[in-house]
Coordinates of C-alpha atoms and ligand atoms in Angstrom, one line a residue:
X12 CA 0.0 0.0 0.0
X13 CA 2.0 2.9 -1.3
X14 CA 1.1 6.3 -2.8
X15 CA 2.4 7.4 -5.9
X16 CA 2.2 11.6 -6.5
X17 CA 2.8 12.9 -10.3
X18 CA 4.7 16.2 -9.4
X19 CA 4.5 19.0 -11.8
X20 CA 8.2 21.1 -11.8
X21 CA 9.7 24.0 -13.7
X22 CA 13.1 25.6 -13.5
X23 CA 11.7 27.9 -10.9
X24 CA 10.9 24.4 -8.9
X25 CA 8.7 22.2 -7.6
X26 CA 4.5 23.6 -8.2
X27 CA 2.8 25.2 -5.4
X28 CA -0.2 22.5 -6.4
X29 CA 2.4 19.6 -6.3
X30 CA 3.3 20.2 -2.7
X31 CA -0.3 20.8 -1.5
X32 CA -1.2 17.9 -3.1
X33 CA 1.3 16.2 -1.1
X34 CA -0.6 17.1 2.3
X35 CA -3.5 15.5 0.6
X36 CA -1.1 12.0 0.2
X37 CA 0.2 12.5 3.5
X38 CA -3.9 12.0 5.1
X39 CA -3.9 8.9 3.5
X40 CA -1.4 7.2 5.9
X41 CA 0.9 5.6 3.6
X42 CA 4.5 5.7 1.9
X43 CA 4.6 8.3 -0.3
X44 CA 6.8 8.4 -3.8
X45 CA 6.7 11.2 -5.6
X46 CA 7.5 11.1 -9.6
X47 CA 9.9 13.6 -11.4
X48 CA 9.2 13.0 -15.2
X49 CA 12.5 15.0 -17.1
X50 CA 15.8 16.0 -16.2
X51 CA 15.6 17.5 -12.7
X52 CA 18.2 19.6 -11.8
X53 CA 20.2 18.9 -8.6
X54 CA 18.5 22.0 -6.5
X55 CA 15.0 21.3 -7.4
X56 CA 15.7 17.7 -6.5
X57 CA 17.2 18.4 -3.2
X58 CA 14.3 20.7 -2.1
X59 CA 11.8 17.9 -3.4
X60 CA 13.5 15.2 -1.3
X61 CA 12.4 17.5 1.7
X62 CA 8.9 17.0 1.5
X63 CA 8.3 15.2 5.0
X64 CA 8.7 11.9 5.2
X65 CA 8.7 11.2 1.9
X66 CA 9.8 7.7 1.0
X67 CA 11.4 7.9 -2.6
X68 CA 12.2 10.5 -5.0
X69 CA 11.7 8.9 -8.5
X70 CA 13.6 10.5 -11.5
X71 CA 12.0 9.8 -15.0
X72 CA 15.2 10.6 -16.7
X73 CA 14.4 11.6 -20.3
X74 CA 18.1 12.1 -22.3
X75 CA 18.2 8.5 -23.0
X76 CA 14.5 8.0 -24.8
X77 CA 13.9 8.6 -28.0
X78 CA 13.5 12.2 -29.3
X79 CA 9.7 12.2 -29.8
X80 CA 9.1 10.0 -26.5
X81 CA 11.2 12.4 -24.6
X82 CA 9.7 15.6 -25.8
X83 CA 6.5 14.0 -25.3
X84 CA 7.0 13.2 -21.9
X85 CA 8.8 16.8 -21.0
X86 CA 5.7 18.4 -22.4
X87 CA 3.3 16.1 -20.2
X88 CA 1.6 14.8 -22.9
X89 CA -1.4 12.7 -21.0
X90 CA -0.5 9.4 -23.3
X91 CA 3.2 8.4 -22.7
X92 CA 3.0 10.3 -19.0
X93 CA -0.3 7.9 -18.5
X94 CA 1.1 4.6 -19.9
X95 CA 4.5 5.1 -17.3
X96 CA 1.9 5.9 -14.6
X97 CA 0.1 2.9 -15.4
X98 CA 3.5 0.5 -15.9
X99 CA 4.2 1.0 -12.4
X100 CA 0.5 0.1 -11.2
X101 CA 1.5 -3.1 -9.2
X102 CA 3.8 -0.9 -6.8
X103 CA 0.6 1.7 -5.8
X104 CA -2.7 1.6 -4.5
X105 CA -3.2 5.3 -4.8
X106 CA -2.3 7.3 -8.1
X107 CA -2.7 11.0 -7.2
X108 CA -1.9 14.7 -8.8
X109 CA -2.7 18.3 -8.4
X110 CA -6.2 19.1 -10.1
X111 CA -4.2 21.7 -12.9
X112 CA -4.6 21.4 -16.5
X113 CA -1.5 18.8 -16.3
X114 CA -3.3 16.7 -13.7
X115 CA -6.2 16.6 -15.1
X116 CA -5.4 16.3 -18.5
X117 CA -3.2 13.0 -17.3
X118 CA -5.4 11.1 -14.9
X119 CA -8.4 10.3 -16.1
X120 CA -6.5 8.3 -19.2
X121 CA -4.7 6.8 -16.2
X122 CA -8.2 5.8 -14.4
X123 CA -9.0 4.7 -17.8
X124 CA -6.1 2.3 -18.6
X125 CA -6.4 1.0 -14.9
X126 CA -10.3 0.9 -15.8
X127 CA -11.4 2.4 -12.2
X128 CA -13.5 5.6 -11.9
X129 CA -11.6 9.1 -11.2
X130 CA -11.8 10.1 -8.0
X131 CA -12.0 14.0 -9.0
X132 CA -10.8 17.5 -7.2
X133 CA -10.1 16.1 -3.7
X134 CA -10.6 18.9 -0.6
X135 CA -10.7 16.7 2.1
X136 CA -9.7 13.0 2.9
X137 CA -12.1 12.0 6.3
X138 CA -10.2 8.4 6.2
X139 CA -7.6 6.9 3.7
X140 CA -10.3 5.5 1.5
X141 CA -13.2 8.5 1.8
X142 CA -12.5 11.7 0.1
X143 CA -15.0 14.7 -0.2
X144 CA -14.8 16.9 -3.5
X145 CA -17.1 19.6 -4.7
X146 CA -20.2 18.9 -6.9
X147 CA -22.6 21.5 -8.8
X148 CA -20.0 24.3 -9.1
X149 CA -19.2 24.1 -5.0
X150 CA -22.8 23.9 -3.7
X151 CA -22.8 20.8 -2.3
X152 CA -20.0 18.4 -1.0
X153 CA -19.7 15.1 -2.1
X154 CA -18.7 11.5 0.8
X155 CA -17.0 9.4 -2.1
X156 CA -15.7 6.1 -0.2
X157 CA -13.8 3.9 -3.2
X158 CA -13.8 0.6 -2.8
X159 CA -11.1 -0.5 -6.3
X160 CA -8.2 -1.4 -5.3
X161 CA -6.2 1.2 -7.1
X162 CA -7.4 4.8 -6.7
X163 CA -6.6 7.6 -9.2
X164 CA -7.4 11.0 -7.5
X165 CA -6.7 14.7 -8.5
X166 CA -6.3 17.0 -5.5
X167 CA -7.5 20.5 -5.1
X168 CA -4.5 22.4 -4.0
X169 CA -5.9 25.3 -2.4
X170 CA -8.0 22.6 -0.5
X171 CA -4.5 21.4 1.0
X172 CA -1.7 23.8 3.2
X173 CA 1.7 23.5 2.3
X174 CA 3.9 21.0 4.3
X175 CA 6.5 21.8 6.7
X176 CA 9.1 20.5 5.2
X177 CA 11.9 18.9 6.6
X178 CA 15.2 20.3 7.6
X179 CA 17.5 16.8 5.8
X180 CA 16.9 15.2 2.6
X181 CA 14.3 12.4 3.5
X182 CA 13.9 9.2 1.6
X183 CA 15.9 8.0 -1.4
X184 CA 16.3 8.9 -5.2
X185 CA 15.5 6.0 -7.5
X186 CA 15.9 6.3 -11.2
X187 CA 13.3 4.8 -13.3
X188 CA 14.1 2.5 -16.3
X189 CA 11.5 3.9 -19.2
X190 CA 9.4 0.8 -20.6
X191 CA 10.1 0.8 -24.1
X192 CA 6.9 0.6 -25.9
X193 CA 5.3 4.4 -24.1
X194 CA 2.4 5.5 -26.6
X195 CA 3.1 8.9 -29.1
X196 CA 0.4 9.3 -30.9
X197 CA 0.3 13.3 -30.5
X198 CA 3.5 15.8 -30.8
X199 CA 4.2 18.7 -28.8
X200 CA 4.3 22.1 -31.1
X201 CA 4.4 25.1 -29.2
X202 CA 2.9 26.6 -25.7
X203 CA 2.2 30.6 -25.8
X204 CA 1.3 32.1 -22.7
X205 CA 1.3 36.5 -21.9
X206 CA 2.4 36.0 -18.0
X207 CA 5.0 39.1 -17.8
X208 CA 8.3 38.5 -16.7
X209 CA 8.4 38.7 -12.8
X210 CA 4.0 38.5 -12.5
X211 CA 3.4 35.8 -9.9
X212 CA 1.7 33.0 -11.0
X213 CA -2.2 32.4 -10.6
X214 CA -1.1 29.6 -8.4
X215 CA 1.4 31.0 -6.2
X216 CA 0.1 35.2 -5.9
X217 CA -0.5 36.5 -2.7
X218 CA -2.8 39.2 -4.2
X219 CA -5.0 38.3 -7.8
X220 CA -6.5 41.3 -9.5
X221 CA -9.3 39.9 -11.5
X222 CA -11.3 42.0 -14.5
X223 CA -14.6 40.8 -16.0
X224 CA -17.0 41.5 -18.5
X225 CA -17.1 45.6 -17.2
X226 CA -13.9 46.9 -18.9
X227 CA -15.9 46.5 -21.8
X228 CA -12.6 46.1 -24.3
X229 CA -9.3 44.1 -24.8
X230 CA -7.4 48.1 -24.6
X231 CA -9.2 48.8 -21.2
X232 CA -8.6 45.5 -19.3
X233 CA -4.6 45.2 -20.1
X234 CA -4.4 49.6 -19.8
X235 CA -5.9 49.3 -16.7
X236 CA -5.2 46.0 -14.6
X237 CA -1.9 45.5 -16.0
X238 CA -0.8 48.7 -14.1
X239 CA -2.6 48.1 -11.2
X240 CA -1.0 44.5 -11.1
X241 CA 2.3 46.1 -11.2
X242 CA 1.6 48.1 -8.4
X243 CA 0.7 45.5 -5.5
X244 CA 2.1 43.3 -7.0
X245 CA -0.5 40.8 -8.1
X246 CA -1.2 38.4 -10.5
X247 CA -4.1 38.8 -13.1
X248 CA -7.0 36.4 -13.4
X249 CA -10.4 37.2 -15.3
X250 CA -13.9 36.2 -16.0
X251 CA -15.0 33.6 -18.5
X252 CA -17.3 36.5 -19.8
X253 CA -13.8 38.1 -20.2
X254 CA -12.1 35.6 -21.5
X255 CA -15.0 34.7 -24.4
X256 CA -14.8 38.5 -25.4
X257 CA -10.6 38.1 -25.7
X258 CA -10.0 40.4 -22.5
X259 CA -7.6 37.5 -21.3
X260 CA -6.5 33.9 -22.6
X261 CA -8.2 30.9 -21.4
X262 CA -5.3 30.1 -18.7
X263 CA -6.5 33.2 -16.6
X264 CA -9.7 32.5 -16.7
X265 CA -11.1 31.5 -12.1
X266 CA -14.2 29.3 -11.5
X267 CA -15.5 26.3 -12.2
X268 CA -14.7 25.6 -15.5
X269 CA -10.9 27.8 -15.1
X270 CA -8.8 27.8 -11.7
X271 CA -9.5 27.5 -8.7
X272 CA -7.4 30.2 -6.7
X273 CA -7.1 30.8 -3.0
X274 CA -5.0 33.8 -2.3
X275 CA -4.4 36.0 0.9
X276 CA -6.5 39.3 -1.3
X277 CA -8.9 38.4 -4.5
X278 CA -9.9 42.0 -6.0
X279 CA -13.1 41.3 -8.2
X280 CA -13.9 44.3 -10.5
X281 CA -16.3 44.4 -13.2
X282 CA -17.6 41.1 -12.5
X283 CA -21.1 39.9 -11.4
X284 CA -19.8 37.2 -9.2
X285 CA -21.7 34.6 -11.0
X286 CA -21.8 31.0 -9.1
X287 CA -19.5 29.6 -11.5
X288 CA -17.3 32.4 -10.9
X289 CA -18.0 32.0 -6.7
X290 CA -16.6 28.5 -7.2
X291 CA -13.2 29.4 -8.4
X292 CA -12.3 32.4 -5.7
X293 CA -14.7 31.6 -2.7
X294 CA -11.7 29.8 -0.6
X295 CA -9.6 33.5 -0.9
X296 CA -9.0 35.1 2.2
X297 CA -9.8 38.5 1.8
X298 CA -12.5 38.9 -0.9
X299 CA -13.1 42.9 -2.7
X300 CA -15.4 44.0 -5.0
X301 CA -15.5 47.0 -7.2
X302 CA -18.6 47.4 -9.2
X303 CA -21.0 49.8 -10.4
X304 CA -23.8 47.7 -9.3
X305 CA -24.9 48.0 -5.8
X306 CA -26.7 44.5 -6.5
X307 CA -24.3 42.6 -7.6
X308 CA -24.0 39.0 -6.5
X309 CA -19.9 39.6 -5.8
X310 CA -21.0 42.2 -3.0
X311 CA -22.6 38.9 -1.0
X312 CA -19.5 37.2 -0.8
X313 CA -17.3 40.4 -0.9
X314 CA -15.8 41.3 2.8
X315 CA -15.2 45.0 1.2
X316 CA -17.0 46.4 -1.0
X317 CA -16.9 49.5 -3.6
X318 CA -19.8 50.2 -5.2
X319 CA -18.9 53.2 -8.7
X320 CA -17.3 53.0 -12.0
X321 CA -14.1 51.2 -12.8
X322 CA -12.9 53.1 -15.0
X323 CA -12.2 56.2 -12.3
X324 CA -11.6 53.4 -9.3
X325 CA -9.0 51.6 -10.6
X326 CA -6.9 54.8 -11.7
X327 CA -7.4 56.5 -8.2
X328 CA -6.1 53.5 -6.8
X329 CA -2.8 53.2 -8.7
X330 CA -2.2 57.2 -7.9
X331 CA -2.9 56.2 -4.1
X332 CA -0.3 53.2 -4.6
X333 CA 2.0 55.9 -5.7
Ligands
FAD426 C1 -21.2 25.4 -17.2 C2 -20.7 26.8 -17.0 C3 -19.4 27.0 -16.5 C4 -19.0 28.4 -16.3 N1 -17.7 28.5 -15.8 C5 -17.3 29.8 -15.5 C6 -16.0 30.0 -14.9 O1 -15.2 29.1 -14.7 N2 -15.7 31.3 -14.6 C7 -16.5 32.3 -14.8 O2 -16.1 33.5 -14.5 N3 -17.7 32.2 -15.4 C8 -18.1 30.9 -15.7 N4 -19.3 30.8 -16.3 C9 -20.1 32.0 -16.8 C10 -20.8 32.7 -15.7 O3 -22.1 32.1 -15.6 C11 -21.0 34.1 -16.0 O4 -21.6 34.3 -17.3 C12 -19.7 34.9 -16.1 O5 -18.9 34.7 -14.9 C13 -20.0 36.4 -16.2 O6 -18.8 37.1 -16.3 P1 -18.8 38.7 -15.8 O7 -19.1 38.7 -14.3 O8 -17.5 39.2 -16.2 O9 -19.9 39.4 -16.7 P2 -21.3 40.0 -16.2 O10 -22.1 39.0 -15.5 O11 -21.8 40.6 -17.5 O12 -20.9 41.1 -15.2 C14 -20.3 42.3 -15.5 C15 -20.3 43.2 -14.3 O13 -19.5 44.3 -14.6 C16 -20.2 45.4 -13.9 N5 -19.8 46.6 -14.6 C17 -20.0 47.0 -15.8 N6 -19.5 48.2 -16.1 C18 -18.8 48.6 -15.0 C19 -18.0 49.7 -14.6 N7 -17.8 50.7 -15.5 N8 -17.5 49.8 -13.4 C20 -17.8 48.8 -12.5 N9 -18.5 47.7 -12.8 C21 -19.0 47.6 -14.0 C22 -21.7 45.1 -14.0 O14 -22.4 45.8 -13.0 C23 -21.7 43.6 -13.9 O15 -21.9 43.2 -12.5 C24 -19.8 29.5 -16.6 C25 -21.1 29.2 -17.1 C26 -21.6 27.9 -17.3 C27 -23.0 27.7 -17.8

């Protein structure tokens, strides 16, 4: 009975999501592996090897494979990086990952070759196998006890705290040998994304400015959040009403069918605080809204409210931040 979590890692190190997703594993009361697919590098695998009491680093070395079987599994495409997670079912009896695009683009072909049902977007683990997620955009809380032997389950990381990691390198490093035969039916071509050189990421910001539908144009949402983003300094996240009218790419997009975000200050402006919206942002802290609209739904959940026009708001505000 071993856990096995699928970290996601960049140069900058190991995800936010990744090591909350770890205090999810830790609840289940079991060894805990964690899997490093690519080449590592030395820091980022030091730091990972103090997650407490972890029991084995595993390094997916990639140099060795061949070209489109590497790149595919750098990129995380979900076939290859599903048919490893699979190849190494007899050693777990829980599969799990951060609920982000790359975990859940990845697991359910996982529950799929293993042919058990997902367990999806994890907040709380009541006993190591009952898990409670979110239904109907966060209205209601699902009790899902699994009974399948193997368990693949995708964690919400805001759901989780981070884990006081340990002062010494725990555990061991293990390198994996790559089974031979990994499936690449799709190639990797490009990834575009607009985050600005030094803007926190949605995952990690303290403070997420978030625009919506009521800058009424592409001009008016960057001219006017990007500055006030600057300022705090905070990361930018939008409305799917935003995002449809090209205010923002997809990947900024909070609520249901976006991220899900839980930072110390969430600043709503021009947005109605629809529910699908709510269930994105409602675990943040401190919650303000800034909207013309006295009635808006965002004032219900909002702990401060501002109720006037945007457009002579949000400059005010970056004069007052000076
Ligand atoms: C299955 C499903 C999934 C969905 N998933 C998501 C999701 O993940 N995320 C999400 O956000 N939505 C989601 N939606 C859409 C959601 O229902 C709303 O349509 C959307 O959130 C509305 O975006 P908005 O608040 O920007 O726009 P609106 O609801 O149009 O609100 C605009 C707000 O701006 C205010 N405003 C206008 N002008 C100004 C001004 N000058 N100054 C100040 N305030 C101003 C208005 O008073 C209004 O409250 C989903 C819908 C469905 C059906």
């Amino acid at each position: 009975m071993a856990v096995l979590l699928l970290a996601e890692w960049n140069k900058d190190g190991l995800a936010v999501e990744t090591a909350r997703a770890y205090s999810a594993a830790q609840k289940l009361h079991m060894p805990i592996d964690v899997l490093l697919i690519g080449n590592a590098p030395a820091a980022l695998r030091r730091a990972a090897r103090r997650l407490p009491a972890l029991r084995r680093l595993l390094l997916a070395e990639t140099q060795a494979a061949p070209k489109a079987q590497q790149e595919a599994l750098e990129h995380g495409l979900a076939e290859p990086v599903a048919a490893l997670l699979a190849s190494m079912a007899a050693a777990y009896t829980v599969f799990m990952a951060a609920a982000t695009s790359y975990g859940k683009n990845i697991m359910p072909r996982l529950a799929g070759l293993l042919q058990v049902a997902q367990i999806s977007d994890i907040i709380a683990v009541p006993a190591p196998d009952t898990f409670k997620r979110p239904i109907y955009a966060g209205n209601v809380i699902e009790t899902v006890r699994a009974l399948a032997d193997k368990k693949v389950v995708t964690v919400r990381a805001s759901a989780f705290p981070l884990p006081a990691m340990a002062e010494t390198e725990q555990g061991a490093e293990e390198k994996l040998v790559l089974p031979q035969d990994l499936p690449v039916p799709t190639r990797f071509i490009d990834e575009k994304g607009d985050k600005k050189e030094g803007e926190p990421g949605l995952g990690t910001a303290k403070i997420i400015v978030s625009g919506g539908r009521g800058f009424g144009t592409a001009e008016n949402f960057k001219n006017l959040l990007e500055p006030l983003a600057a300022k705090l300094p905070a990361a930018i996240g939008a409305s799917r009403a935003a995002v449809d009218a090209g205010f923002a790419p997809n990947d900024r997009q909070i609520g249901q069918t976006g991220r899900v975000v839980s930072p110390d200050l969430y600043i709503a402006i021009g947005l109605s605080g629809a529910v699908q919206h709510l269930a994105g942002m409602m675990d943040s802290r401190v919650i303000v809204a800034i909207n013309k609209d006295a009635e808006a739904p965002i004032f219900q959940v909002a702990d401060y409210g501002l109720v006037g026009d945007l457009f002579e708001i949000i400059p005010a505000l970056i004069k007052k931040l000076g």
